[in-house]
């Protein structure tokens, strides 16, 4: 039988979840969309490798102040033991990481930006065969 009816996070599960026992020395933080335009900030333990015990926190939205308030529910002593946190280049993720994990080294994941760069080069190369008028009207997305 499930213990869902007595689950201690049931009342706020749609807004946030925190699993302090899942924290580790190396974490990742990122935003994801689980459904139509619903963004969530997800904090994961890298040593979990996607298995049970990987999620440290999950917060509806990406507003730094909201996410910080939820992550701060994890005891400071545990957060202070984090030595590395991987994040993308979004300013809000950097603010969250610095405020919540003061001893951690921030490792910026540039994968998405590298892909955008590669696709940009591909677009430029494909434009080389276009007329000058086409190039002037090209709008970068």
Backbone as numpy.savetxt, mean C-alpha at the origin, in Angstrom:
# Nx Ny Nz CAx CAy CAz Cx Cy Cz
-17.56 -25.07 13.69 -18.39 -23.89 13.69 -17.51 -22.64 13.69
-18.03 -21.62 13.07 -17.33 -20.34 12.99 -17.54 -19.55 14.28
-16.53 -18.75 14.61 -16.66 -17.85 15.76 -16.95 -16.42 15.31
-17.51 -16.27 14.11 -17.77 -14.95 13.54 -18.65 -14.10 14.46
-19.66 -14.70 15.06 -20.59 -13.94 15.91 -19.90 -13.33 17.13
-18.81 -13.92 17.56 -18.09 -13.41 18.73 -16.74 -12.76 18.36
-16.50 -12.61 17.07 -15.24 -12.03 16.58 -15.07 -10.62 17.11
-13.93 -10.31 17.69 -13.70 -9.01 18.33 -13.59 -7.85 17.33
-13.44 -8.12 16.05 -13.32 -7.05 15.06 -14.57 -6.92 14.18
-15.60 -7.64 14.52 -16.82 -7.67 13.70 -17.44 -6.28 13.53
-17.50 -5.48 14.59 -18.17 -4.18 14.55 -17.52 -3.18 13.59
-16.21 -3.26 13.41 -15.51 -2.30 12.57 -14.84 -2.94 11.35
-15.16 -4.19 11.07 -14.46 -4.92 10.02 -14.60 -4.29 8.63
-15.68 -3.59 8.36 -15.84 -2.94 7.05 -14.93 -1.71 6.93
-14.56 -1.11 8.06 -13.71 0.08 8.03 -12.23 -0.25 8.23
-11.94 -1.20 9.12 -10.54 -1.54 9.37 -10.41 -2.88 10.10
-9.26 -3.50 9.88 -8.87 -4.72 10.58 -7.42 -4.56 11.01
-7.10 -5.01 12.21 -5.72 -4.97 12.70 -5.40 -6.32 13.32
-4.24 -6.86 12.92 -3.76 -8.13 13.47 -2.34 -7.92 13.99
-2.21 -7.36 15.19 -0.89 -7.02 15.73 0.07 -8.21 15.81
-0.45 -9.40 16.03 0.43 -10.57 16.15 1.11 -10.92 14.83
0.61 -10.35 13.72 1.20 -10.64 12.41 2.36 -9.71 12.04
2.65 -8.73 12.88 3.72 -7.78 12.56 5.07 -8.49 12.55
5.94 -8.00 11.69 7.29 -8.56 11.59 8.29 -7.45 11.38
9.53 -7.81 11.12 10.59 -6.81 10.96 10.55 -6.13 9.60
9.99 -6.82 8.60 9.92 -6.27 7.24 8.47 -6.27 6.76
7.98 -5.07 6.45 6.58 -4.91 6.05 6.49 -4.26 4.67
5.29 -4.34 4.10 4.96 -3.64 2.87 3.64 -2.91 3.09
3.50 -1.74 2.49 2.25 -1.00 2.56 1.90 -0.55 1.15
0.63 -0.72 0.80 0.18 -0.35 -0.53 -1.32 -0.16 -0.51
-1.84 0.46 -1.56 -3.28 0.58 -1.67 -3.76 -0.42 -2.73
-4.98 -0.87 -2.54 -5.57 -1.80 -3.49 -7.06 -1.53 -3.59
-7.64 -1.94 -4.69 -9.07 -1.80 -4.90 -9.67 -3.20 -4.91
-10.52 -3.49 -3.94 -11.14 -4.81 -3.87 -12.38 -4.91 -4.74
-13.03 -3.78 -4.98 -14.20 -3.76 -5.84 -14.32 -2.37 -6.46
-15.47 -2.03 -6.96 -15.67 -0.77 -7.68 -15.25 0.46 -6.88
-14.07 0.96 -7.18 -13.55 2.21 -6.63 -13.43 2.25 -5.11
-13.50 1.13 -4.44 -13.27 1.09 -3.00 -11.78 0.84 -2.76
-11.09 1.88 -2.32 -9.67 1.75 -2.07 -9.41 1.36 -0.62
-8.45 0.48 -0.44 -8.03 0.05 0.89 -6.52 0.18 0.99
-6.04 0.53 2.16 -4.62 0.51 2.45 -4.34 -0.80 3.17
-3.35 -1.53 2.66 -3.04 -2.85 3.22 -1.59 -2.87 3.69
-1.40 -3.25 4.95 -0.08 -3.40 5.55 0.16 -4.90 5.73
1.24 -5.39 5.13 1.51 -6.83 5.16 2.91 -7.13 5.69
3.05 -8.32 6.23 4.32 -8.83 6.72 4.96 -9.61 5.57
6.13 -9.19 5.13 6.79 -9.84 4.00 7.09 -11.31 4.27
7.38 -11.66 5.51 7.72 -13.05 5.80 6.51 -13.98 5.70
5.30 -13.40 5.67 4.09 -14.20 5.50 3.94 -14.77 4.11
4.56 -14.13 3.12 4.55 -14.58 1.72 3.14 -14.88 1.21
2.18 -14.08 1.64 0.81 -14.22 1.15 -0.02 -15.30 1.82
0.55 -16.00 2.75 -0.18 -17.06 3.45 -0.88 -16.49 4.69
-1.50 -17.38 5.43 -2.15 -16.98 6.67 -1.15 -16.25 7.57
-1.59 -15.15 8.15 -0.71 -14.37 9.02 0.04 -13.27 8.30
-0.26 -13.04 7.02 0.44 -12.00 6.26 -0.12 -10.61 6.53
-1.43 -10.48 6.63 -2.04 -9.16 6.81 -1.85 -8.66 8.23
-1.26 -7.47 8.34 -1.06 -6.81 9.62 -2.22 -5.84 9.86
-2.60 -5.10 8.83 -3.71 -4.15 8.94 -4.31 -3.92 7.57
-5.60 -3.63 7.57 -6.31 -3.27 6.34 -7.29 -2.18 6.70
-7.18 -1.03 6.00 -7.97 0.15 6.34 -8.70 0.64 5.10
-10.00 0.91 5.24 -10.77 1.47 4.13 -10.26 2.88 3.85
-9.87 3.14 2.61 -9.37 4.45 2.22 -7.86 4.54 2.26
-7.36 5.68 1.80 -5.92 5.90 1.76 -5.50 7.20 2.44
-6.43 7.87 3.10 -6.12 9.13 3.79 -5.14 8.84 4.92
-4.01 9.52 4.89 -2.92 9.25 5.84 -3.38 9.31 7.29
-4.12 10.35 7.66 -4.53 10.52 9.06 -5.36 9.33 9.54
-6.25 8.85 8.69 -7.11 7.72 9.05 -6.29 6.45 9.23
-5.41 6.19 8.27 -4.59 4.97 8.31 -3.65 5.00 9.50
-3.04 6.16 9.77 -2.12 6.29 10.91 -2.86 5.98 12.21
-4.06 6.52 12.37 -4.83 6.29 13.60 -5.11 4.81 13.81
-5.36 4.07 12.75 -5.64 2.64 12.88 -4.35 1.86 13.15
-3.29 2.15 12.41 -2.03 1.42 12.63 -1.49 1.69 14.03
-1.75 2.86 14.56 -1.28 3.17 15.92 -2.00 2.35 16.99
-3.00 1.58 16.61 -3.63 0.64 17.55 -2.70 -0.54 17.84
-1.71 -0.73 16.98 -0.68 -1.74 17.22 0.28 -1.13 18.25
0.63 -1.86 19.29 1.51 -1.30 20.32 2.80 -0.71 19.74
3.21 0.43 20.28 4.41 1.12 19.81 5.64 0.22 19.86
5.75 -0.57 20.89 6.91 -1.47 21.04 7.02 -2.40 19.83
5.91 -2.91 19.35 5.92 -3.80 18.18 6.26 -3.01 16.91
5.66 -1.83 16.76 5.92 -1.00 15.57 7.37 -0.52 15.54
7.95 -0.32 16.70 9.32 0.17 16.80 10.35 -0.90 16.39
9.94 -2.15 16.33 10.84 -3.23 15.94 10.90 -3.44 14.43
10.05 -2.74 13.69 10.07 -2.85 12.23 11.32 -2.14 11.72
12.12 -2.86 10.90 13.37 -2.30 10.40 13.29 -1.86 8.94
12.25 -2.34 8.22 12.12 -2.01 6.80 10.66 -2.01 6.41
10.27 -1.03 5.60 8.92 -1.01 5.06 9.01 -0.60 3.59
8.44 -1.44 2.74 8.43 -1.19 1.30 7.12 -0.49 0.95
7.21 0.56 0.14 6.04 1.34 -0.22 6.23 1.90 -1.62
5.13 2.36 -2.22 5.26 3.01 -3.51 5.61 4.48 -3.29
5.63 5.25 -4.36 6.10 6.63 -4.25 5.01 7.62 -3.84
3.83 7.14 -3.48 2.74 8.03 -3.06 3.12 8.72 -1.75
2.88 10.02 -1.70 3.25 10.81 -0.52 2.55 10.33 0.74
1.29 9.93 0.62 0.55 9.49 1.82 1.16 8.21 2.41
1.65 7.32 1.57 2.27 6.09 2.08 3.56 6.40 2.82
4.33 7.36 2.31 5.55 7.77 2.99 5.26 8.38 4.35
4.23 9.21 4.42 3.85 9.83 5.69 3.41 8.77 6.70
2.61 7.83 6.25 2.14 6.74 7.13 3.34 5.95 7.65
4.24 5.58 6.76 5.40 4.77 7.15 6.29 5.51 8.16
6.55 6.79 7.90 7.42 7.56 8.81 6.78 7.75 10.19
5.49 8.04 10.22 4.80 8.28 11.50 4.64 7.00 12.32
4.31 5.91 11.66 3.97 4.68 12.38 5.18 3.79 12.68
6.23 3.90 11.87 7.38 3.02 12.02 8.67 3.85 12.02
8.93 4.56 13.13 10.04 5.52 13.18 11.43 4.90 13.00
11.60 3.64 13.30 12.93 3.02 13.16 13.13 2.32 11.83
12.10 2.30 11.00 12.17 1.54 9.75 12.84 2.35 8.64
13.59 1.63 7.82 14.12 2.20 6.59 13.03 2.08 5.53
12.77 3.17 4.82 11.75 3.16 3.79 12.38 2.74 2.46
11.82 1.71 1.85 12.29 1.21 0.57 11.21 1.52 -0.46
11.54 2.37 -1.42 10.55 2.79 -2.40 10.49 1.80 -3.55
9.29 1.31 -3.81 9.03 0.38 -4.91 8.72 1.22 -6.14
9.59 1.18 -7.11 9.42 1.99 -8.31 8.89 1.18 -9.49
8.39 0.00 -9.24 7.96 -0.89 -10.32 6.91 -0.24 -11.22
5.87 0.34 -10.62 4.80 0.96 -11.41 5.35 2.11 -12.24
6.24 2.90 -11.66 6.80 4.03 -12.39 7.72 3.57 -13.51
8.43 2.48 -13.29 9.27 1.91 -14.33 8.41 1.43 -15.50
7.29 0.79 -15.19 6.38 0.36 -16.26 5.86 1.54 -17.05
5.45 2.61 -16.35 4.97 3.81 -17.04 6.06 4.38 -17.95
7.29 4.37 -17.48 8.41 4.85 -18.28 8.59 3.99 -19.54
8.55 2.68 -19.36 8.72 1.76 -20.49 7.60 1.96 -21.52
6.36 2.06 -21.04 5.25 2.28 -21.95 5.35 3.64 -22.62
5.87 4.63 -21.91 6.08 5.95 -22.50 7.08 5.91 -23.63
8.18 5.20 -23.43 9.20 5.04 -24.48 8.57 4.33 -25.68
7.78 3.31 -25.41 7.11 2.58 -26.50 6.20 3.52 -27.28
5.47 4.39 -26.57 4.58 5.34 -27.23 5.38 6.32 -28.08
6.50 6.80 -27.56 7.34 7.73 -28.32 7.86 7.06 -29.57
8.31 5.82 -29.44 8.81 5.08 -30.60 7.73 4.89 -31.64
6.51 4.62 -31.20 5.42 4.42 -32.17 5.04 5.75 -32.84
5.32 6.87 -32.17 5.01 8.18 -32.75 6.01 8.60 -33.82
7.18 7.99 -33.82 8.20 8.40 -34.78 7.75 8.22 -36.21
6.78 7.34 -36.44 6.28 7.13 -37.80 5.06 7.99 -38.10
4.59 8.77 -37.12 3.42 9.64 -37.30 3.82 10.98 -37.91
2.84 11.68 -38.44 3.10 13.03 -38.97 3.30 14.00 -37.81
3.90 15.15 -38.08 4.13 16.16 -37.05 2.82 16.62 -36.43
1.76 16.70 -37.22 0.45 17.11 -36.71 -0.05 16.11 -35.67
0.13 14.83 -35.94 -0.30 13.80 -35.00 0.48 13.91 -33.69
1.76 14.19 -33.80 2.59 14.27 -32.61 2.17 15.47 -31.75
1.84 16.61 -32.38 1.42 17.79 -31.63 0.10 17.55 -30.90
-0.76 16.73 -31.48 -2.06 16.50 -30.87 -2.05 15.34 -29.87
-0.91 14.68 -29.75 -0.79 13.55 -28.81 -0.88 14.04 -27.38
-1.75 13.45 -26.61 -1.92 13.82 -25.20 -1.51 12.65 -24.34
-0.61 12.88 -23.44 -0.13 11.81 -22.54 -1.16 11.58 -21.45
-1.47 10.36 -21.17 -2.42 10.03 -20.12 -1.73 9.79 -18.83
